[in-house]
PDB file of C-alpha atoms in Angstrom:
ATOM      1  CA  MET P 107      53.561  -0.216  31.815  1.00  0.00           C
ATOM      2  CA  SER P 108      53.092   2.900  33.909  1.00  0.00           C
ATOM      3  CA  PHE P 109      49.687   4.554  33.871  1.00  0.00           C
ATOM      4  CA  ASP P 110      50.564   8.207  33.627  1.00  0.00           C
ATOM      5  CA  GLU P 111      53.088   8.171  30.825  1.00  0.00           C
ATOM      6  CA  ILE P 112      54.242   6.109  27.873  1.00  0.00           C
ATOM      7  CA  VAL P 113      57.959   5.904  27.196  1.00  0.00           C
ATOM      8  CA  CYS P 114      59.581   5.303  23.790  1.00  0.00           C
ATOM      9  CA  ARG P 115      60.309   1.636  24.582  1.00  0.00           C
ATOM     10  CA  GLU P 116      56.599   1.057  25.196  1.00  0.00           C
ATOM     11  CA  PHE P 117      55.487   2.989  22.132  1.00  0.00           C
ATOM     12  CA  ALA P 118      57.846   0.903  19.999  1.00  0.00           C
ATOM     13  CA  GLU P 119      55.598  -2.098  20.805  1.00  0.00           C
ATOM     14  CA  LEU P 120      52.314  -0.283  20.221  1.00  0.00           C
ATOM     15  CA  ALA P 121      52.782   1.329  16.810  1.00  0.00           C
ATOM     16  CA  THR P 122      50.759  -1.269  14.879  1.00  0.00           C
ATOM     17  CA  ASP P 123      47.954  -1.247  17.471  1.00  0.00           C
ATOM     18  CA  TYR P 124      47.922   2.527  17.057  1.00  0.00           C
ATOM     19  CA  LEU P 125      47.807   2.378  13.240  1.00  0.00           C
ATOM     20  CA  ASP P 126      45.022  -0.230  13.401  1.00  0.00           C
ATOM     21  CA  GLY P 127      42.982   1.947  15.743  1.00  0.00           C
ATOM     22  CA  ALA P 128      43.066  -0.897  18.272  1.00  0.00           C
ATOM     23  CA  LEU P 129      44.280   0.915  21.401  1.00  0.00           C
ATOM     24  CA  PRO P 130      41.932   1.339  24.352  1.00  0.00           C
ATOM     25  CA  ASP P 131      40.987   5.009  24.905  1.00  0.00           C
ATOM     26  CA  ALA P 132      43.161   5.530  27.988  1.00  0.00           C
ATOM     27  CA  THR P 133      46.264   4.157  26.233  1.00  0.00           C
ATOM     28  CA  LEU P 134      45.473   6.064  23.042  1.00  0.00           C
ATOM     29  CA  GLU P 135      45.449   9.310  24.999  1.00  0.00           C
ATOM     30  CA  LEU P 136      48.879   8.558  26.496  1.00  0.00           C
ATOM     31  CA  VAL P 137      50.250   7.552  23.100  1.00  0.00           C
ATOM     32  CA  GLU P 138      49.047  10.782  21.488  1.00  0.00           C
ATOM     33  CA  GLU P 139      50.545  12.836  24.322  1.00  0.00           C
ATOM     34  CA  HIS P 140      53.821  11.020  23.810  1.00  0.00           C
ATOM     35  CA  LEU P 141      53.823  11.426  20.030  1.00  0.00           C
ATOM     36  CA  ALA P 142      53.092  15.137  20.349  1.00  0.00           C
ATOM     37  CA  MET P 143      56.404  15.645  22.110  1.00  0.00           C
ATOM     38  CA  CYS P 144      58.653  12.876  20.744  1.00  0.00           C
ATOM     39  CA  ASP P 145      60.118  13.464  17.271  1.00  0.00           C
ATOM     40  CA  TRP P 146      61.947  10.146  17.406  1.00  0.00           C
ATOM     41  CA  CYS P 147      58.813   8.124  17.979  1.00  0.00           C
ATOM     42  CA  ARG P 148      57.077  10.017  15.172  1.00  0.00           C
ATOM     43  CA  ASP P 149      60.010   9.063  12.931  1.00  0.00           C
ATOM     44  CA  TYR P 150      59.692   5.458  14.091  1.00  0.00           C
ATOM     45  CA  LEU P 151      55.942   5.444  13.423  1.00  0.00           C
ATOM     46  CA  GLY P 152      56.494   6.913   9.958  1.00  0.00           C
ATOM     47  CA  GLN P 153      59.063   4.210   9.239  1.00  0.00           C
ATOM     48  CA  ILE P 154      56.688   1.449  10.336  1.00  0.00           C
ATOM     49  CA  GLU P 155      54.078   2.908   7.961  1.00  0.00           C
ATOM     50  CA  ALA P 156      56.637   3.225   5.155  1.00  0.00           C
ATOM     51  CA  THR P 157      57.660  -0.396   5.764  1.00  0.00           C
ATOM     52  CA  ALA P 158      54.076  -1.659   5.541  1.00  0.00           C
ATOM     53  CA  ALA P 159      53.576   0.355   2.347  1.00  0.00           C
ATOM     54  CA  ALA P 160      56.809  -0.973   0.827  1.00  0.00           C
ATOM     55  CA  VAL P 161      55.872  -4.556   1.712  1.00  0.00           C
ATOM     56  CA  SER P 162      52.517  -4.116  -0.012  1.00  0.00           C
ATOM     57  CA  HIS P 163      54.361  -3.435  -3.285  1.00  0.00           C
ATOM     58  CA  THR P 164      56.407  -6.607  -3.066  1.00  0.00           C
ATOM     59  CA  PRO P 165      54.700  -9.133  -5.295  1.00  0.00           C
ATOM     60  CA  ALA P 166      55.590 -12.714  -4.499  1.00  0.00           C
ATOM     61  CA  ALA P 167      57.420 -14.771  -7.092  1.00  0.00           C
ATOM     62  CA  ALA P 168      55.406 -16.543  -9.783  1.00  0.00           C
ATOM     63  CA  PRO P 169      55.046 -20.345  -9.711  1.00  0.00           C
ATOM     64  CA  ALA P 170      57.423 -22.522 -11.721  1.00  0.00           C
ATOM     65  CA  PRO P 171      56.308 -22.625 -15.391  1.00  0.00           C
ATOM     66  CA  GLU P 172      55.885 -26.433 -15.362  1.00  0.00           C
ATOM     67  CA  THR P 173      53.708 -26.195 -12.225  1.00  0.00           C
ATOM     68  CA  LEU P 174      51.566 -23.541 -13.851  1.00  0.00           C
ATOM     69  CA  GLN P 175      51.221 -25.623 -17.030  1.00  0.00           C
ATOM     70  CA  ALA P 176      50.194 -28.714 -15.073  1.00  0.00           C
ATOM     71  CA  LEU P 177      47.600 -26.780 -13.075  1.00  0.00           C
ATOM     72  CA  VAL P 178      46.147 -25.140 -16.177  1.00  0.00           C
ATOM     73  CA  ALA P 179      45.903 -28.588 -17.757  1.00  0.00           C
ATOM     74  CA  ALA P 180      44.014 -29.833 -14.689  1.00  0.00           C
ATOM     75  CA  PHE P 181      41.663 -26.860 -15.018  1.00  0.00           C
ATOM     76  CA  ARG P 182      41.098 -27.600 -18.714  1.00  0.00           C
ATOM     77  CA  ASP P 183      40.294 -31.242 -17.991  1.00  0.00           C
ATOM     78  CA  ARG P 184      38.017 -30.656 -15.026  1.00  0.00           C
ATOM     79  CA  PRO P 185      34.702 -32.539 -15.110  1.00  0.00           C
ATOM     80  CA  LYS P 186      32.019 -30.033 -16.088  1.00  0.00           C
ATOM     81  CA  GLU P 187      29.034 -29.804 -13.774  1.00  0.00           C
ATOM     82  CA  ASP P 188      25.547 -29.287 -15.159  1.00  0.00           C
ATOM     83  CA  ARG P 189      25.019 -25.607 -15.483  1.00  0.00           C
ATOM     84  CA  PRO P 190      21.791 -23.823 -16.362  1.00  0.00           C
TER      85      PRO P 190
ATOM     86  CA  MET T 270      50.268  11.891   7.834  1.00  0.00           C
ATOM     87  CA  PRO T 271      49.427  13.277  11.297  1.00  0.00           C
ATOM     88  CA  PRO T 272      48.955  10.764  14.112  1.00  0.00           C
ATOM     89  CA  GLY T 273      45.499   9.298  14.429  1.00  0.00           C
ATOM     90  CA  THR T 274      44.524   9.799  10.804  1.00  0.00           C
ATOM     91  CA  ALA T 275      46.066   6.577   9.546  1.00  0.00           C
ATOM     92  CA  PRO T 276      43.756   4.408   7.463  1.00  0.00           C
ATOM     93  CA  ARG T 277      42.062   1.706   9.479  1.00  0.00           C
ATOM     94  CA  PRO T 278      42.086  -1.256   7.150  1.00  0.00           C
ATOM     95  CA  GLU T 279      39.639  -3.364   9.126  1.00  0.00           C
ATOM     96  CA  THR T 280      36.832  -0.846   8.737  1.00  0.00           C
ATOM     97  CA  ARG T 281      37.162  -0.674   4.957  1.00  0.00           C
ATOM     98  CA  ARG T 282      35.519  -3.368   2.860  1.00  0.00           C
ATOM     99  CA  ALA T 283      36.686  -3.379  -0.703  1.00  0.00           C
ATOM    100  CA  PRO T 284      34.528  -5.077  -3.320  1.00  0.00           C
ATOM    101  CA  ASP T 285      35.949  -8.397  -4.489  1.00  0.00           C
ATOM    102  CA  ALA T 286      38.776  -7.366  -6.790  1.00  0.00           C
ATOM    103  CA  ASP T 287      38.722 -10.859  -8.298  1.00  0.00           C
ATOM    104  CA  ALA T 288      34.995 -10.826  -9.171  1.00  0.00           C
ATOM    105  CA  HIS T 289      35.757 -10.581 -12.892  1.00  0.00           C
ATOM    106  CA  LEU T 290      38.074 -13.567 -12.571  1.00  0.00           C
ATOM    107  CA  LEU T 291      35.324 -15.686 -11.037  1.00  0.00           C
ATOM    108  CA  ALA T 292      32.979 -15.232 -13.989  1.00  0.00           C
ATOM    109  CA  ALA T 293      35.801 -16.053 -16.380  1.00  0.00           C
ATOM    110  CA  LEU T 294      36.795 -19.137 -14.368  1.00  0.00           C
ATOM    111  CA  ARG T 295      33.253 -20.441 -14.431  1.00  0.00           C
ATOM    112  CA  ALA T 296      33.193 -19.941 -18.162  1.00  0.00           C
ATOM    113  CA  GLY T 297      36.297 -22.139 -18.386  1.00  0.00           C
ATOM    114  CA  ASP T 298      38.727 -19.350 -19.274  1.00  0.00           C
ATOM    115  CA  GLU T 299      42.197 -20.894 -18.922  1.00  0.00           C
ATOM    116  CA  SER T 300      44.028 -17.581 -18.971  1.00  0.00           C
ATOM    117  CA  ALA T 301      41.906 -16.438 -16.025  1.00  0.00           C
ATOM    118  CA  PHE T 302      42.889 -19.541 -14.101  1.00  0.00           C
ATOM    119  CA  ALA T 303      46.558 -19.030 -14.990  1.00  0.00           C
ATOM    120  CA  ALA T 304      46.272 -15.431 -13.774  1.00  0.00           C
ATOM    121  CA  LEU T 305      44.743 -16.565 -10.482  1.00  0.00           C
ATOM    122  CA  VAL T 306      47.498 -19.123  -9.898  1.00  0.00           C
ATOM    123  CA  THR T 307      50.230 -16.670 -10.851  1.00  0.00           C
ATOM    124  CA  ARG T 308      48.773 -14.044  -8.571  1.00  0.00           C
ATOM    125  CA  TYR T 309      48.419 -16.168  -5.426  1.00  0.00           C
ATOM    126  CA  HIS T 310      50.670 -19.214  -5.666  1.00  0.00           C
ATOM    127  CA  ALA T 311      53.682 -17.852  -3.779  1.00  0.00           C
ATOM    128  CA  THR T 312      51.550 -16.120  -1.163  1.00  0.00           C
ATOM    129  CA  LEU T 313      49.696 -19.356  -0.486  1.00  0.00           C
ATOM    130  CA  LYS T 314      53.021 -21.109  -0.139  1.00  0.00           C
ATOM    131  CA  ARG T 315      54.245 -18.606   2.440  1.00  0.00           C
ATOM    132  CA  VAL T 316      51.114 -19.186   4.513  1.00  0.00           C
ATOM    133  CA  ALA T 317      51.309 -22.977   4.133  1.00  0.00           C
ATOM    134  CA  ARG T 318      54.915 -22.901   5.274  1.00  0.00           C
ATOM    135  CA  ALA T 319      53.782 -21.772   8.729  1.00  0.00           C
ATOM    136  CA  TYR T 320      51.996 -25.122   9.178  1.00  0.00           C
ATOM    137  CA  VAL T 321      54.273 -27.664   7.519  1.00  0.00           C
ATOM    138  CA  SER T 322      57.927 -28.526   7.868  1.00  0.00           C
ATOM    139  CA  THR T 323      59.482 -27.961   4.461  1.00  0.00           C
ATOM    140  CA  ASP T 324      59.109 -25.866   1.322  1.00  0.00           C
ATOM    141  CA  ALA T 325      58.485 -29.022  -0.684  1.00  0.00           C
ATOM    142  CA  VAL T 326      55.530 -30.016   1.492  1.00  0.00           C
ATOM    143  CA  ALA T 327      54.193 -26.458   1.356  1.00  0.00           C
ATOM    144  CA  GLU T 328      54.372 -26.606  -2.457  1.00  0.00           C
ATOM    145  CA  GLU T 329      52.362 -29.855  -2.434  1.00  0.00           C
ATOM    146  CA  VAL T 330      49.777 -28.307  -0.133  1.00  0.00           C
ATOM    147  CA  VAL T 331      49.407 -25.351  -2.506  1.00  0.00           C
ATOM    148  CA  GLN T 332      49.042 -27.609  -5.549  1.00  0.00           C
ATOM    149  CA  ASP T 333      46.380 -29.647  -3.692  1.00  0.00           C
ATOM    150  CA  THR T 334      44.648 -26.374  -2.906  1.00  0.00           C
ATOM    151  CA  TRP T 335      44.491 -25.451  -6.594  1.00  0.00           C
ATOM    152  CA  LEU T 336      43.047 -28.856  -7.445  1.00  0.00           C
ATOM    153  CA  ALA T 337      40.374 -28.295  -4.774  1.00  0.00           C
ATOM    154  CA  VAL T 338      39.662 -24.858  -6.250  1.00  0.00           C
ATOM    155  CA  ILE T 339      39.246 -26.425  -9.694  1.00  0.00           C
ATOM    156  CA  ALA T 340      36.888 -29.048  -8.271  1.00  0.00           C
ATOM    157  CA  GLY T 341      34.868 -26.534  -6.259  1.00  0.00           C
ATOM    158  CA  ILE T 342      34.685 -23.445  -8.439  1.00  0.00           C
ATOM    159  CA  ASP T 343      31.228 -24.222  -9.851  1.00  0.00           C
ATOM    160  CA  ARG T 344      29.806 -24.732  -6.379  1.00  0.00           C
ATOM    161  CA  PHE T 345      31.526 -21.723  -4.756  1.00  0.00           C
ATOM    162  CA  GLN T 346      28.763 -19.730  -3.064  1.00  0.00           C
ATOM    163  CA  GLU T 347      30.369 -16.275  -2.930  1.00  0.00           C
ATOM    164  CA  ARG T 348      29.668 -15.853   0.765  1.00  0.00           C
ATOM    165  CA  ALA T 349      33.333 -14.829   0.949  1.00  0.00           C
ATOM    166  CA  THR T 350      35.552 -13.259  -1.689  1.00  0.00           C
ATOM    167  CA  LEU T 351      37.290 -15.623  -4.088  1.00  0.00           C
ATOM    168  CA  LYS T 352      40.609 -14.847  -2.402  1.00  0.00           C
ATOM    169  CA  THR T 353      39.324 -15.591   1.111  1.00  0.00           C
ATOM    170  CA  TRP T 354      37.746 -18.840  -0.101  1.00  0.00           C
ATOM    171  CA  VAL T 355      41.036 -19.964  -1.650  1.00  0.00           C
ATOM    172  CA  PHE T 356      42.949 -19.061   1.521  1.00  0.00           C
ATOM    173  CA  HIS T 357      40.487 -21.048   3.659  1.00  0.00           C
ATOM    174  CA  ILE T 358      40.982 -24.142   1.508  1.00  0.00           C
ATOM    175  CA  LEU T 359      44.750 -23.668   1.809  1.00  0.00           C
ATOM    176  CA  VAL T 360      44.730 -23.319   5.587  1.00  0.00           C
ATOM    177  CA  ASN T 361      42.528 -26.404   6.038  1.00  0.00           C
ATOM    178  CA  LYS T 362      44.825 -28.469   3.847  1.00  0.00           C
ATOM    179  CA  ALA T 363      47.989 -27.114   5.461  1.00  0.00           C
ATOM    180  CA  LYS T 364      46.632 -27.740   8.929  1.00  0.00           C
ATOM    181  CA  SER T 365      45.693 -31.350   8.293  1.00  0.00           C
ATOM    182  CA  ARG T 366      49.029 -31.933   6.586  1.00  0.00           C
ATOM    183  CA  GLY T 367      50.797 -30.371   9.579  1.00  0.00           C
ATOM    184  CA  LYS T 368      48.875 -32.654  11.925  1.00  0.00           C
ATOM    185  CA  ARG T 369      49.903 -35.683   9.933  1.00  0.00           C
ATOM    186  CA  GLU T 370      53.486 -34.473  10.281  1.00  0.00           C
ATOM    187  CA  ARG T 371      52.759 -34.143  14.028  1.00  0.00           C
ATOM    188  CA  ARG T 372      53.818 -30.538  13.846  1.00  0.00           C
ATOM    189  CA  ILE T 373      52.465 -28.380  16.643  1.00  0.00           C
ATOM    190  CA  VAL T 374      50.242 -25.684  15.180  1.00  0.00           C
ATOM    191  CA  PRO T 375      52.536 -22.711  15.589  1.00  0.00           C
ATOM    192  CA  PHE T 376      49.972 -19.951  16.019  1.00  0.00           C
ATOM    193  CA  ALA T 377      48.420 -21.404  19.151  1.00  0.00           C
ATOM    194  CA  SER T 378      51.300 -20.816  21.513  1.00  0.00           C
ATOM    195  CA  LEU T 379      52.243 -17.215  20.774  1.00  0.00           C
ATOM    196  CA  SER T 380      52.109 -14.459  23.303  1.00  0.00           C
ATOM    197  CA  ARG T 381      53.623 -11.033  23.688  1.00  0.00           C
ATOM    198  CA  ASP T 382      56.724 -12.264  25.521  1.00  0.00           C
ATOM    199  CA  ASP T 383      57.729 -15.242  23.393  1.00  0.00           C
ATOM    200  CA  ASP T 384      60.131 -13.592  21.096  1.00  0.00           C
ATOM    201  CA  GLY T 385      61.522 -10.528  22.840  1.00  0.00           C
ATOM    202  CA  PRO T 386      60.487  -6.972  22.050  1.00  0.00           C
ATOM    203  CA  ALA T 387      59.830  -5.573  18.566  1.00  0.00           C
ATOM    204  CA  VAL T 388      62.785  -3.210  19.019  1.00  0.00           C
ATOM    205  CA  SER T 389      65.802  -4.489  20.955  1.00  0.00           C
ATOM    206  CA  ALA T 390      66.161  -3.206  24.521  1.00  0.00           C
ATOM    207  CA  ASP T 391      69.671  -2.055  23.538  1.00  0.00           C
ATOM    208  CA  ASN T 392      68.107   0.809  21.618  1.00  0.00           C
ATOM    209  CA  PHE T 393      66.685   2.333  24.783  1.00  0.00           C
ATOM    210  CA  GLN T 394      68.193   3.943  27.888  1.00  0.00           C
ATOM    211  CA  ARG T 395      68.347   1.652  30.901  1.00  0.00           C
ATOM    212  CA  GLU T 396      67.277   2.171  34.497  1.00  0.00           C
ATOM    213  CA  GLY T 397      69.745   4.541  36.140  1.00  0.00           C
ATOM    214  CA  GLU T 398      70.398   6.481  32.929  1.00  0.00           C
ATOM    215  CA  ALA T 399      69.022   9.994  32.451  1.00  0.00           C
ATOM    216  CA  TRP T 400      65.800   9.020  30.636  1.00  0.00           C
ATOM    217  CA  PRO T 401      65.036   5.342  31.226  1.00  0.00           C
ATOM    218  CA  GLY T 402      62.914   3.822  28.468  1.00  0.00           C
ATOM    219  CA  HIS T 403      63.622   6.650  26.017  1.00  0.00           C
ATOM    220  CA  TRP T 404      65.591   6.108  22.839  1.00  0.00           C
ATOM    221  CA  ALA T 405      69.334   5.695  23.385  1.00  0.00           C
ATOM    222  CA  THR T 406      69.837   5.046  19.667  1.00  0.00           C
ATOM    223  CA  PRO T 407      66.959   6.901  18.052  1.00  0.00           C
ATOM    224  CA  PRO T 408      65.732   5.999  14.570  1.00  0.00           C
ATOM    225  CA  ARG T 409      67.571   8.044  11.965  1.00  0.00           C
ATOM    226  CA  PRO T 410      65.259   9.826   9.547  1.00  0.00           C
ATOM    227  CA  TRP T 411      64.940   8.152   6.140  1.00  0.00           C
ATOM    228  CA  GLU T 412      65.677  10.368   3.164  1.00  0.00           C
ATOM    229  CA  ASP T 413      63.010  10.085   0.493  1.00  0.00           C
ATOM    230  CA  PRO T 414      62.005   6.474   1.305  1.00  0.00           C
ATOM    231  CA  GLU T 415      59.413   6.088  -1.483  1.00  0.00           C
ATOM    232  CA  ARG T 416      61.976   6.891  -4.152  1.00  0.00           C
ATOM    233  CA  ARG T 417      64.789   4.825  -2.679  1.00  0.00           C
ATOM    234  CA  LEU T 418      62.525   1.847  -2.099  1.00  0.00           C
ATOM    235  CA  GLU T 419      61.677   1.802  -5.798  1.00  0.00           C
ATOM    236  CA  SER T 420      65.156   0.663  -6.773  1.00  0.00           C
ATOM    237  CA  LEU T 421      65.657  -2.978  -7.680  1.00  0.00           C
ATOM    238  CA  GLU T 422      68.319  -3.290  -5.010  1.00  0.00           C
ATOM    239  CA  ALA T 423      65.960  -2.032  -2.303  1.00  0.00           C
ATOM    240  CA  ARG T 424      63.231  -4.387  -3.478  1.00  0.00           C
ATOM    241  CA  GLU T 425      65.627  -7.290  -3.319  1.00  0.00           C
ATOM    242  CA  ARG T 426      66.639  -6.313   0.222  1.00  0.00           C
ATOM    243  CA  LEU T 427      62.993  -6.069   1.172  1.00  0.00           C
ATOM    244  CA  ARG T 428      62.273  -9.511  -0.261  1.00  0.00           C
ATOM    245  CA  GLU T 429      65.232 -10.931   1.664  1.00  0.00           C
ATOM    246  CA  ALA T 430      64.068  -9.269   4.880  1.00  0.00           C
ATOM    247  CA  ILE T 431      60.603 -10.805   4.501  1.00  0.00           C
ATOM    248  CA  ALA T 432      62.051 -14.221   3.653  1.00  0.00           C
ATOM    249  CA  ALA T 433      64.230 -14.104   6.790  1.00  0.00           C
ATOM    250  CA  LEU T 434      61.244 -13.648   9.130  1.00  0.00           C
ATOM    251  CA  PRO T 435      60.002 -16.583  11.207  1.00  0.00           C
ATOM    252  CA  ASP T 436      57.343 -18.522   9.244  1.00  0.00           C
ATOM    253  CA  VAL T 437      54.411 -17.313  11.333  1.00  0.00           C
ATOM    254  CA  GLN T 438      55.430 -13.672  10.974  1.00  0.00           C
ATOM    255  CA  GLN T 439      55.827 -14.131   7.215  1.00  0.00           C
ATOM    256  CA  ALA T 440      52.334 -15.571   7.002  1.00  0.00           C
ATOM    257  CA  VAL T 441      50.681 -12.741   8.925  1.00  0.00           C
ATOM    258  CA  LEU T 442      52.696  -9.979   7.223  1.00  0.00           C
ATOM    259  CA  THR T 443      51.901 -11.442   3.825  1.00  0.00           C
ATOM    260  CA  LEU T 444      48.181 -11.668   4.488  1.00  0.00           C
ATOM    261  CA  ARG T 445      47.842  -8.234   6.088  1.00  0.00           C
ATOM    262  CA  ASP T 446      50.369  -6.053   4.271  1.00  0.00           C
ATOM    263  CA  VAL T 447      50.914  -7.785   0.921  1.00  0.00           C
ATOM    264  CA  GLU T 448      47.415  -9.146   0.279  1.00  0.00           C
ATOM    265  CA  GLY T 449      45.592  -6.444   2.234  1.00  0.00           C
ATOM    266  CA  LEU T 450      43.323  -8.791   4.195  1.00  0.00           C
ATOM    267  CA  ASP T 451      41.826  -7.018   7.183  1.00  0.00           C
ATOM    268  CA  ALA T 452      42.495  -7.978  10.802  1.00  0.00           C
ATOM    269  CA  PRO T 453      39.242  -9.924  11.378  1.00  0.00           C
ATOM    270  CA  GLU T 454      39.791 -11.931   8.170  1.00  0.00           C
ATOM    271  CA  VAL T 455      43.320 -12.893   9.202  1.00  0.00           C
ATOM    272  CA  CYS T 456      42.198 -13.794  12.730  1.00  0.00           C
ATOM    273  CA  GLY T 457      39.431 -16.015  11.343  1.00  0.00           C
ATOM    274  CA  LEU T 458      41.695 -17.648   8.802  1.00  0.00           C
ATOM    275  CA  LEU T 459      44.604 -18.428  11.131  1.00  0.00           C
ATOM    276  CA  GLU T 460      42.489 -18.841  14.304  1.00  0.00           C
ATOM    277  CA  LEU T 461      44.367 -16.111  16.090  1.00  0.00           C
ATOM    278  CA  SER T 462      43.094 -13.704  18.699  1.00  0.00           C
ATOM    279  CA  ASP T 463      42.989 -10.089  17.603  1.00  0.00           C
ATOM    280  CA  GLY T 464      45.786  -9.221  20.049  1.00  0.00           C
ATOM    281  CA  ASN T 465      48.091 -12.041  18.940  1.00  0.00           C
ATOM    282  CA  GLN T 466      47.558 -11.253  15.300  1.00  0.00           C
ATOM    283  CA  ARG T 467      48.631  -7.671  15.874  1.00  0.00           C
ATOM    284  CA  VAL T 468      51.658  -8.617  17.994  1.00  0.00           C
ATOM    285  CA  ILE T 469      52.874 -10.965  15.265  1.00  0.00           C
ATOM    286  CA  LEU T 470      52.259  -8.364  12.546  1.00  0.00           C
ATOM    287  CA  HIS T 471      54.053  -5.693  14.524  1.00  0.00           C
ATOM    288  CA  ARG T 472      57.098  -7.866  15.180  1.00  0.00           C
ATOM    289  CA  ALA T 473      57.279  -8.661  11.493  1.00  0.00           C
ATOM    290  CA  ARG T 474      57.033  -4.991  10.502  1.00  0.00           C
ATOM    291  CA  ALA T 475      59.562  -3.979  13.156  1.00  0.00           C
ATOM    292  CA  ARG T 476      62.117  -6.531  11.916  1.00  0.00           C
ATOM    293  CA  VAL T 477      61.681  -5.487   8.311  1.00  0.00           C
ATOM    294  CA  ARG T 478      61.899  -1.829   9.371  1.00  0.00           C
ATOM    295  CA  ALA T 479      65.211  -2.556  11.120  1.00  0.00           C
ATOM    296  CA  ASP T 480      66.569  -4.200   7.951  1.00  0.00           C
ATOM    297  CA  LEU T 481      65.439  -1.257   5.842  1.00  0.00           C
ATOM    298  CA  ALA T 482      67.015   1.141   8.361  1.00  0.00           C
ATOM    299  CA  ARG T 483      70.351  -0.614   7.852  1.00  0.00           C
ATOM    300  CA  TYR T 484      69.866  -0.285   4.098  1.00  0.00           C
ATOM    301  CA  PHE T 485      69.101   3.441   4.380  1.00  0.00           C
ATOM    302  CA  GLU T 486      72.220   3.999   6.473  1.00  0.00           C
ATOM    303  CA  GLU T 487      74.439   2.609   3.744  1.00  0.00           C
ATOM    304  CA  PRO T 488      75.780   5.239   1.363  1.00  0.00           C
ATOM    305  CA  ALA T 489      73.310   5.738  -1.504  1.00  0.00           C
TER     306      ALA T 489
END
C-alpha cells in the first residue's frame, strides 16, 4: 500500500475496518481523503453497510419440531437443584 | 450516513436482552426454554459447522450444548450474558468434537492473503491503464435497497448468499451481523485476533454484497 494515497482497490479491503473504527489514524486520514473525492467508493461503502443491515434482519431457520420437543422434554425432566 | 459517523458496535454495550428469559428459565418455564432454543438453534449450528465436518455432527453438537445449558442454568453466574454463555459452551463442545474428528481448527490459519481480495482484481484498472487501482467496473448504485430487500425473494437470495459462504465466514458474519456480538466478544469466542476477525467479516460482507449487487441488477 502506498503511503500518500489510497486507491479504490485498497479501500475495497478496508471498508469494514473503517466502519468498525479500527483504522490507525494515518490510514484513516487517507481513507477520508479518498472518500471525499470518490463517489464510487462511497457507493461501495453504503452497499457494505446496507448488506450488514440486511443480514441482521435474516433470522435463521427454527429447529425441527421433533428436536424442539425432545429438548423441551429434557428441560422439563431436569434434576432440580436446591434453591433458596 | 456521512463517513466516519457509522455506529461503532464494539463501544456499545447493550443490556442482556435475554435477562427476562433467564429468570423464566430458572423458574422452570418451558415456553421460555422453547423460545431460547428457537431463537438460537440455527445460529449455533452455523458456528458449530466451522469446527466439525458435517451438518449432522454440527446438529449433535448443538443438541449437546442445549443439554449442557439445561444442566448448568441454575449455576450460571451471569458474568457474561446468557447468549455469550451459551455460545461459549457451543464453541467448547464443537472444538473438542472437531479435535476428535482430527479436523484442523480452521480459524487458526487465516491471514489476509489466503482467499484473494474481498473484491476481485478484475473490477479494478490494472497497471498501465489510465488509473491503476481505481474502479474499472464501479459499483452501480442500488435503488431503494431497504424496500427491495424486504421482499421475500430478496430475503431468500440473501439467505442463499449467506449459506454459500465458507463455513468460517458464515460463523463470523452470523455472530457479528446477525446476532450483533461485538468484535471483542467474537475474538474471545473464536480465539481470533482482532485483525483476522475483521478480515473474515469483511470478506463475508463483500461476497454477500456482490450477490446482492447481481440481484439489484436484475430487472425489478
